[in-house]
Tab-separated table of C-alpha atoms in Angstrom:
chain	number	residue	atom	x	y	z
V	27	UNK	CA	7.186	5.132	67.859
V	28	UNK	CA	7.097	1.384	66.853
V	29	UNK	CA	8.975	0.926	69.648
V	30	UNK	CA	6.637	2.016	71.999
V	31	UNK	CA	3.789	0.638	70.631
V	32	UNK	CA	5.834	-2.877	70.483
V	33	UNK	CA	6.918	-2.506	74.356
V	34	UNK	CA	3.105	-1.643	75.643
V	35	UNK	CA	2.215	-4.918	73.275
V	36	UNK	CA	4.976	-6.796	75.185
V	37	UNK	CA	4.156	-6.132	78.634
V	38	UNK	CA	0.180	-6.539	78.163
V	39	UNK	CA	0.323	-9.527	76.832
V	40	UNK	CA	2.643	-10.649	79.125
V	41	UNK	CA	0.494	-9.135	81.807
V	42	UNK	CA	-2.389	-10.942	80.560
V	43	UNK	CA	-0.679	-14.400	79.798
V	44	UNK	CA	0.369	-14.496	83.374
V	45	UNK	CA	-3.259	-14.776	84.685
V	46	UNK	CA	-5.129	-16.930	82.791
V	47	UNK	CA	-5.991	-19.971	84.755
V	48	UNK	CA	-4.488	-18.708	88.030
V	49	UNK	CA	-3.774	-21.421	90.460
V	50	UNK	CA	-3.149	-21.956	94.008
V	51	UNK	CA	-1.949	-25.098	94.631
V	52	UNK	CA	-0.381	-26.027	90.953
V	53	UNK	CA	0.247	-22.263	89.382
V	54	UNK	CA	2.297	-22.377	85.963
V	55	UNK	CA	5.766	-20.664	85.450
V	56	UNK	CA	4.825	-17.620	83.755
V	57	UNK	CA	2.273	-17.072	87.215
V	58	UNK	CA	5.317	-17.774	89.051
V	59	UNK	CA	7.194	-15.254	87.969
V	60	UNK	CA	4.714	-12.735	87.994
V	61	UNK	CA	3.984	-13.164	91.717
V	62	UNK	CA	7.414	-12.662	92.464
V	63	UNK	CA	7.481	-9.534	90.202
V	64	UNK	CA	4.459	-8.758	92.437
V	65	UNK	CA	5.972	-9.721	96.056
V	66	UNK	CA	9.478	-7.570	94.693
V	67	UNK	CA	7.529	-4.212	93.945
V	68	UNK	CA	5.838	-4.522	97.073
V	69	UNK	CA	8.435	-4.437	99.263
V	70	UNK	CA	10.451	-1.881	97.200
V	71	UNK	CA	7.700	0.447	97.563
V	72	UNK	CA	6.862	-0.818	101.609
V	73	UNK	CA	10.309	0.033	102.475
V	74	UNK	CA	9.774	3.534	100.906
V	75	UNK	CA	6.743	4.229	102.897
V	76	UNK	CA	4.222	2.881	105.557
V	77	UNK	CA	2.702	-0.179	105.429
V	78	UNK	CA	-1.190	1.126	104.857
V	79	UNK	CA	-0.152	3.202	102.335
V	80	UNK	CA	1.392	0.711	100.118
V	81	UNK	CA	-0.996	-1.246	98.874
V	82	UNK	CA	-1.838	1.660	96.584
V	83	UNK	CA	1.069	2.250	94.810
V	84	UNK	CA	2.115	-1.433	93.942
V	85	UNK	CA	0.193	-1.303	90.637
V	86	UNK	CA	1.614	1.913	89.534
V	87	UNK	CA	5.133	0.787	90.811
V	88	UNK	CA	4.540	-2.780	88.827
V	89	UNK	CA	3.312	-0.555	85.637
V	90	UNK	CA	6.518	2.001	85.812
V	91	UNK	CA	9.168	-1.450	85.985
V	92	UNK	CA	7.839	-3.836	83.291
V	93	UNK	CA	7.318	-0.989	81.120
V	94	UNK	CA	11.074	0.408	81.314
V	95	UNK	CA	13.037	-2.639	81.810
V	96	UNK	CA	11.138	-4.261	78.859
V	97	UNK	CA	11.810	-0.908	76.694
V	98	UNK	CA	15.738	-1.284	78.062
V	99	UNK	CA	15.636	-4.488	76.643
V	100	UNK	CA	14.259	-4.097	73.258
V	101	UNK	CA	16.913	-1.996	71.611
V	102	UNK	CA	19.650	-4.613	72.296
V	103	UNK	CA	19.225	-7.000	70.034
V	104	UNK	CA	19.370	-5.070	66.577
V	105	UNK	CA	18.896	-1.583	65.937
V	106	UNK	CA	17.758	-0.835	62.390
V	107	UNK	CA	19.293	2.515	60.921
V	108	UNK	CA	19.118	3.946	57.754
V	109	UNK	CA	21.365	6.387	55.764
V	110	UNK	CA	20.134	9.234	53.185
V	111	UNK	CA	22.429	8.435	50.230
V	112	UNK	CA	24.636	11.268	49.570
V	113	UNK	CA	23.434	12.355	46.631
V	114	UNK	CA	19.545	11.799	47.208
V	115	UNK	CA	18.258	15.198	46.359
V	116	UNK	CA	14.851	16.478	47.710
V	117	UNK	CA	12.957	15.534	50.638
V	118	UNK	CA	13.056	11.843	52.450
V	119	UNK	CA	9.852	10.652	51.822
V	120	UNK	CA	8.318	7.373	53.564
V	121	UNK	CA	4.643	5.917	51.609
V	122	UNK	CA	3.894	9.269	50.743
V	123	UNK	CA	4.854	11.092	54.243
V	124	UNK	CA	7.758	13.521	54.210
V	125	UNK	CA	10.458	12.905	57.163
V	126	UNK	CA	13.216	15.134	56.017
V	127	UNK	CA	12.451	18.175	54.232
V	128	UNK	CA	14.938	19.329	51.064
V	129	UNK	CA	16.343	21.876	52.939
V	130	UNK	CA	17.376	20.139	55.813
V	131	UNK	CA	19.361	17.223	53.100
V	132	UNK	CA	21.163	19.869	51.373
V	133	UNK	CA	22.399	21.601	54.306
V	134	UNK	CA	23.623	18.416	55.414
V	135	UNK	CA	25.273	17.141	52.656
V	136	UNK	CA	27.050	20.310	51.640
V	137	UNK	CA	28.644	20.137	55.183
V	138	UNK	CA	29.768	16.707	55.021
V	139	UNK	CA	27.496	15.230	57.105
V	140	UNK	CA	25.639	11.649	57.200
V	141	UNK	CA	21.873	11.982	57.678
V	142	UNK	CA	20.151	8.683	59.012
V	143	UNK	CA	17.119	7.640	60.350
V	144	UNK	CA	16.784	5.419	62.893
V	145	UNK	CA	13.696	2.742	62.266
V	146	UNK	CA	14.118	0.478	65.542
V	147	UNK	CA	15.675	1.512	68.790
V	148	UNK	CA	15.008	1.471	72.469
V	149	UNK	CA	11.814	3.480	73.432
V	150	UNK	CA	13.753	4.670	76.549
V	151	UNK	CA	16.765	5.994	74.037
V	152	UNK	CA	14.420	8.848	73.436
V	153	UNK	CA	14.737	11.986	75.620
V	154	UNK	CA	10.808	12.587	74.810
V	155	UNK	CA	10.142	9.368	76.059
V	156	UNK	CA	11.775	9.377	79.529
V	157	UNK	CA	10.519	13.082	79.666
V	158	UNK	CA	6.931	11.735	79.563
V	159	UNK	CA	7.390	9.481	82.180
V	160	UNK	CA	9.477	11.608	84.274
V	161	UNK	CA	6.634	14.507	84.325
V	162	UNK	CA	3.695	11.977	85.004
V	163	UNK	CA	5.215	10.940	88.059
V	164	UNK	CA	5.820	14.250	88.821
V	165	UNK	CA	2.863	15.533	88.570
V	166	UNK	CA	1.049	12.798	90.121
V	167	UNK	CA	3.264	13.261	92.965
V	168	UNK	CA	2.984	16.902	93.081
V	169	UNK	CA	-0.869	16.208	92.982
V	170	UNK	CA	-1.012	13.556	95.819
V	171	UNK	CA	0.975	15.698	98.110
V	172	UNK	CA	-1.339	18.810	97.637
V	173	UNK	CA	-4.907	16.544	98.066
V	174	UNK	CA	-3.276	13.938	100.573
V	175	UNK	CA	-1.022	16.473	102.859
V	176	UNK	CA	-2.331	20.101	102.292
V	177	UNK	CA	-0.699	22.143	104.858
V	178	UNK	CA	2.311	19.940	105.347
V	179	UNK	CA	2.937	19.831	101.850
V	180	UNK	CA	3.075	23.527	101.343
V	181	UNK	CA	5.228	23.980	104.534
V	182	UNK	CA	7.948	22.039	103.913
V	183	UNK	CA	8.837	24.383	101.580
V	184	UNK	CA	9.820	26.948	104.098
V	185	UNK	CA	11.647	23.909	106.835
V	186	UNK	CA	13.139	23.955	108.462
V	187	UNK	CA	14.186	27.718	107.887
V	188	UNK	CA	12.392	30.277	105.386
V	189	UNK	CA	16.079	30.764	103.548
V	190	UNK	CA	15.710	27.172	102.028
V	191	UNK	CA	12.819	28.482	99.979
V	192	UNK	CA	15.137	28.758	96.967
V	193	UNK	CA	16.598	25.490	97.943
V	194	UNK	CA	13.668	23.822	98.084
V	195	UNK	CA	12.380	25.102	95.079
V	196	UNK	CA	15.461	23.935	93.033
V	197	UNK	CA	14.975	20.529	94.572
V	198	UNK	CA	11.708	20.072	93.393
V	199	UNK	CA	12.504	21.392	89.313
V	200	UNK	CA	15.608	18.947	89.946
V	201	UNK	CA	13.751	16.048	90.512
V	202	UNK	CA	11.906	15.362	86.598
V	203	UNK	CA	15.281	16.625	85.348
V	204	UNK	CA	17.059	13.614	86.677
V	205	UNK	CA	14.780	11.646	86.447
V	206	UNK	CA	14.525	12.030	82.834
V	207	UNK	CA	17.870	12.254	82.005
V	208	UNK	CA	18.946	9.583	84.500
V	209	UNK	CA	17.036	6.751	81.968
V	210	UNK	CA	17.823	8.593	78.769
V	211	UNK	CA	21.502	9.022	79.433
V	212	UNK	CA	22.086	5.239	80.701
V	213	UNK	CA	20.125	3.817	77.844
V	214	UNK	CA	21.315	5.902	75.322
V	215	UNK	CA	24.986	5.735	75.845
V	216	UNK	CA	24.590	1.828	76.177
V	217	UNK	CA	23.002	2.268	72.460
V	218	UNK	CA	25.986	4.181	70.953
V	219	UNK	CA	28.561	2.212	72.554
V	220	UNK	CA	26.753	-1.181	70.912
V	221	UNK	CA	27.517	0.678	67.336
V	222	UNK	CA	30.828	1.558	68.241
V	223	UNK	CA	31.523	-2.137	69.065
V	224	UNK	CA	29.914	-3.054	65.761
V	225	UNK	CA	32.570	-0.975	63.969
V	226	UNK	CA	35.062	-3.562	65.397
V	227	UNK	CA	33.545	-6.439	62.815
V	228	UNK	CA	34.378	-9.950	63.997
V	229	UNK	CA	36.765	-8.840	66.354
V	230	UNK	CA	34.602	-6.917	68.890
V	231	UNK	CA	32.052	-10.132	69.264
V	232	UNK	CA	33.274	-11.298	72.701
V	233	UNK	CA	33.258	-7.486	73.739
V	234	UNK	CA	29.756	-7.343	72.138
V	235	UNK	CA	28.795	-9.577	74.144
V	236	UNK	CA	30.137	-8.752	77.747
V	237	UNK	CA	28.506	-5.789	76.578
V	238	UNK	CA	25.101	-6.510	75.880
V	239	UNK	CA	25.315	-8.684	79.587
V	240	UNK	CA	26.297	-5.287	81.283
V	241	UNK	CA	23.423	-3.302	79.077
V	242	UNK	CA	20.631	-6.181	80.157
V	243	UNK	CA	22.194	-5.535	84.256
V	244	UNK	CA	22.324	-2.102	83.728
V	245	UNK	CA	18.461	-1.524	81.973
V	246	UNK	CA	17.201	-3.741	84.971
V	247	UNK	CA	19.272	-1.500	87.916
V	248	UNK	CA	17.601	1.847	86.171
V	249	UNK	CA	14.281	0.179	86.078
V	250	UNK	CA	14.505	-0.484	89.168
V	251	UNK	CA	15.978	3.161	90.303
V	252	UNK	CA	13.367	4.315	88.905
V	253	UNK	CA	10.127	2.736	90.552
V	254	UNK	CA	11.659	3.189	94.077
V	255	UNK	CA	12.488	7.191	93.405
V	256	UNK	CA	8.826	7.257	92.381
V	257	UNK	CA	7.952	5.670	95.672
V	258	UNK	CA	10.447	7.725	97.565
V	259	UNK	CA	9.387	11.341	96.110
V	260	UNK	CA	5.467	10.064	96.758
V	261	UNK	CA	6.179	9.294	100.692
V	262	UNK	CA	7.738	12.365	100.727
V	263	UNK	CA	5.261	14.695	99.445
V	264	UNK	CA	2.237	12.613	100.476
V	265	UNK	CA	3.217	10.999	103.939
V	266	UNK	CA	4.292	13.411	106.536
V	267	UNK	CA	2.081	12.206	109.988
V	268	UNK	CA	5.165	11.042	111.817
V	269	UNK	CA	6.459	14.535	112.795
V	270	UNK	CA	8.557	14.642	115.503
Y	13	UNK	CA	38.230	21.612	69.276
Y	14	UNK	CA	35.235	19.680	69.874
Y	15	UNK	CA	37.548	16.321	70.320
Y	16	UNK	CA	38.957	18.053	73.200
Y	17	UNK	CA	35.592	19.377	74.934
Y	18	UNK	CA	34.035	16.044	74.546
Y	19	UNK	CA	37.316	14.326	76.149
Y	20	UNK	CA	37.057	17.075	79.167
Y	21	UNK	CA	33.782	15.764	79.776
Y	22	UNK	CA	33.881	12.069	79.690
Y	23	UNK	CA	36.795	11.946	81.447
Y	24	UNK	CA	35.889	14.911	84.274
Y	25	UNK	CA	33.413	13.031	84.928
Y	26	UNK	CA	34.806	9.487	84.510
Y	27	UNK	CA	36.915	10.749	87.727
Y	28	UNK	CA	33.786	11.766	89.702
Y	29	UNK	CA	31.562	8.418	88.984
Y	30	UNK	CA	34.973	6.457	89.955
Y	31	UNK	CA	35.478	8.219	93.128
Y	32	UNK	CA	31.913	8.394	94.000
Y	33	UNK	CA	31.001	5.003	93.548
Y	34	UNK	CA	34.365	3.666	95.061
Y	35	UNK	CA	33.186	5.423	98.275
Y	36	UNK	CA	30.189	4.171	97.915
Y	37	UNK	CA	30.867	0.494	97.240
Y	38	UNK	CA	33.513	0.693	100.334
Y	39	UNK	CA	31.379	2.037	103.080
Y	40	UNK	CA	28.711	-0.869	102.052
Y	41	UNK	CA	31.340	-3.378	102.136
Y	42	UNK	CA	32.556	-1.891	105.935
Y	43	UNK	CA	28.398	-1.990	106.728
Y	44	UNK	CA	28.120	-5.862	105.494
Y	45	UNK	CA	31.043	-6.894	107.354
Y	46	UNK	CA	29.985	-5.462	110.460
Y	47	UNK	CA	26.738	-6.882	110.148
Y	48	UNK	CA	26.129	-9.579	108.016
Y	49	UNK	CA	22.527	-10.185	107.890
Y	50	UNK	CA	21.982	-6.914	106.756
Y	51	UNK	CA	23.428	-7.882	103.645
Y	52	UNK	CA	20.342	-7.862	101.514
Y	53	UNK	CA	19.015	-4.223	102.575
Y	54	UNK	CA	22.577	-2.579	102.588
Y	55	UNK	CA	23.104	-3.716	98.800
Y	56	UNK	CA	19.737	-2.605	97.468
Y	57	UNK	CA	20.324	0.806	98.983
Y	58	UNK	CA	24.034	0.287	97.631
Y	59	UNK	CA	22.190	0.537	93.767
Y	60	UNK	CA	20.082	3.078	94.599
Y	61	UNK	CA	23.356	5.544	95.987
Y	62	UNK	CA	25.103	4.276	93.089
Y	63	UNK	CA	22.286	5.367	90.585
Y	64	UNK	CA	21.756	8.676	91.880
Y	65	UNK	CA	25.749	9.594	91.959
Y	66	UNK	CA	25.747	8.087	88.354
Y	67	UNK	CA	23.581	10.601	86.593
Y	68	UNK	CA	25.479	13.310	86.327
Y	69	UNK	CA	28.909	11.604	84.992
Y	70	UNK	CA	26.596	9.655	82.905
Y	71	UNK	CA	24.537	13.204	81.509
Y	72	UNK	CA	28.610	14.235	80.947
Y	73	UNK	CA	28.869	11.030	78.586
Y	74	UNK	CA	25.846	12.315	76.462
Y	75	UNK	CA	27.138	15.652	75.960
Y	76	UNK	CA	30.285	14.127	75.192
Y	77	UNK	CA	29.073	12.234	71.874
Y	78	UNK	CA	26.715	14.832	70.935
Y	79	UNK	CA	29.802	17.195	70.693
Y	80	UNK	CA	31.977	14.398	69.220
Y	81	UNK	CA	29.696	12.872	66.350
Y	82	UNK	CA	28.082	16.282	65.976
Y	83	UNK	CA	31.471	17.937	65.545
């Protein structure tokens, strides 16, 4: 949850910092860098669908890769993780609130196992996280094809013969699945293979950092995977006028 | 008995990612080399192939530690 909050903080400010005092002929380095953000989501999302439509969907595309490669980013550095003592009996309590209920220490503890809570982590480490944004996009696209494409939407369905119904219908419930899982997996494996290196002490610290290169790469690639599926389900659902 | 279900499933699907993504990376290379100016578009959709093969090896990993630090 802090995490969240932190990587919405992050890319507002950063959104906002990067147009004060816009300039043509003398724009700072911050600007810079934002147009090119800019210029790169719009031709992800122009080579996903025509030109007209395009213009739309830059600021949602622009929205869905800050926001994920900055949450890929922020669990890298240090993760913060806690561990209920093994003989703390009663609940886990935090000012007041109550995370982990007695029942749910002993069972624990009488099978052997650690308990810990996990303070700081990547956003996009949580499946509820990548869930939220998976269905959003689905929905929205599910929504723009039925306003946008009425009858074509609701045909394709049945194309090009009426035995792909089933086919078609698994496609569609297929698409928020791996969508979801698609972030969650990559960043979440990337997570538990940084405390696996960390179990190495000093000798894992070159690995650690080859690494954390390959976990910055791959956060940016999903980011990235992500914004143009979006694009690529929308044209698909919303953009069918060049029929043969 | 967990150790060995969460070995199956890395490595299952270790052997899928490799061989998916080795086709993958190949028939890009073959695309480049015929024509070189392409480079830039060929590579981009390159990542994207590579992404969507990835998921499911990748979903395998997941289920792999949750049955090996849950065992």
């Amino acid at each position: 949850m802090v995490g969240l909050i932190v990587a919405c903080v992050i890319v507002f400010v950063l959104a906002r910092l990067a147009v004060r005092n816009l300039s043509v002929d003398n724009p700072s380095r911050l600007q810079n860098f934002m147009e090119w953000v800019v210029e790169f989501v719009h031709n992800t999302v122009a080579s996903a669908m025509p030109l007209h439509m395009a213009k739309k969907f830059v600021a949602l595309g622009m929205t869905i890769i800050m926001f994920i490669f900055v949450s890929n980013l922020l669990g890298l550095p240090f993760g913060i993780v806690t561990e209920v003592a093994e003989d703390h009996h009663g609940p886990v309590t935090f000012l007041g609130f109550e995370l982990i209920s007695a029942e749910e220490v002993e069972e624990a503890h009488k099978e052997g196992k650690h308990l810990s809570i996990a303070w700081w982590k990547s956003p996009t480490a949580d499946l509820s996280v990548t869930a939220g944004l998976a269905i959003t996009v689905i929905v929205l696209v599910h929504y723009l094809g039925i306003t946008r494409n009425t009858k074509h939407y609701f045909k394709h369905y049945i194309e090009p013969y009426a035995i792909f119904l089933p086919i078609n219908i698994l496609k569609e419930l297929s698409k928020p699945l791996t969508l979801a899982l698609r972030l969650f997996a990559n960043i979440f494996a990337g997570e538990v293979l940084i405390s696996t290196i960390l179990m190495l002490s000093w000798v894992g610290i070159p690995l650690m950092a080859v690494w954390q290169g390959f976990s910055i790469f791959v956060g940016a690639i999903q980011a990235f995977l992500f914004t143009i599926l979006t694009m690529v389900y929308i044209s698909q659902a919303a953009v069918h006028e060049e029929k043969h | 008995m967990e150790f060995l279900a969460a070995a199956l499933a890395v490595g299952l699907g270790a052997l899928g990612a490799g061989i998916g993504n080795g086709l993958i990376v190949s028939k890009t290379v073959e695309g480049i080399s015929r024509q070189p100016e392409l480079r830039g578009t060929l590579q981009t959709t390159m990542f994207i192939g590579v992404g969507i093969v990835e998921v499911v090896p990748i979903i395998g990993v997941v289920i792999g530690f949750l049955l090996y630090f849950g065992a």
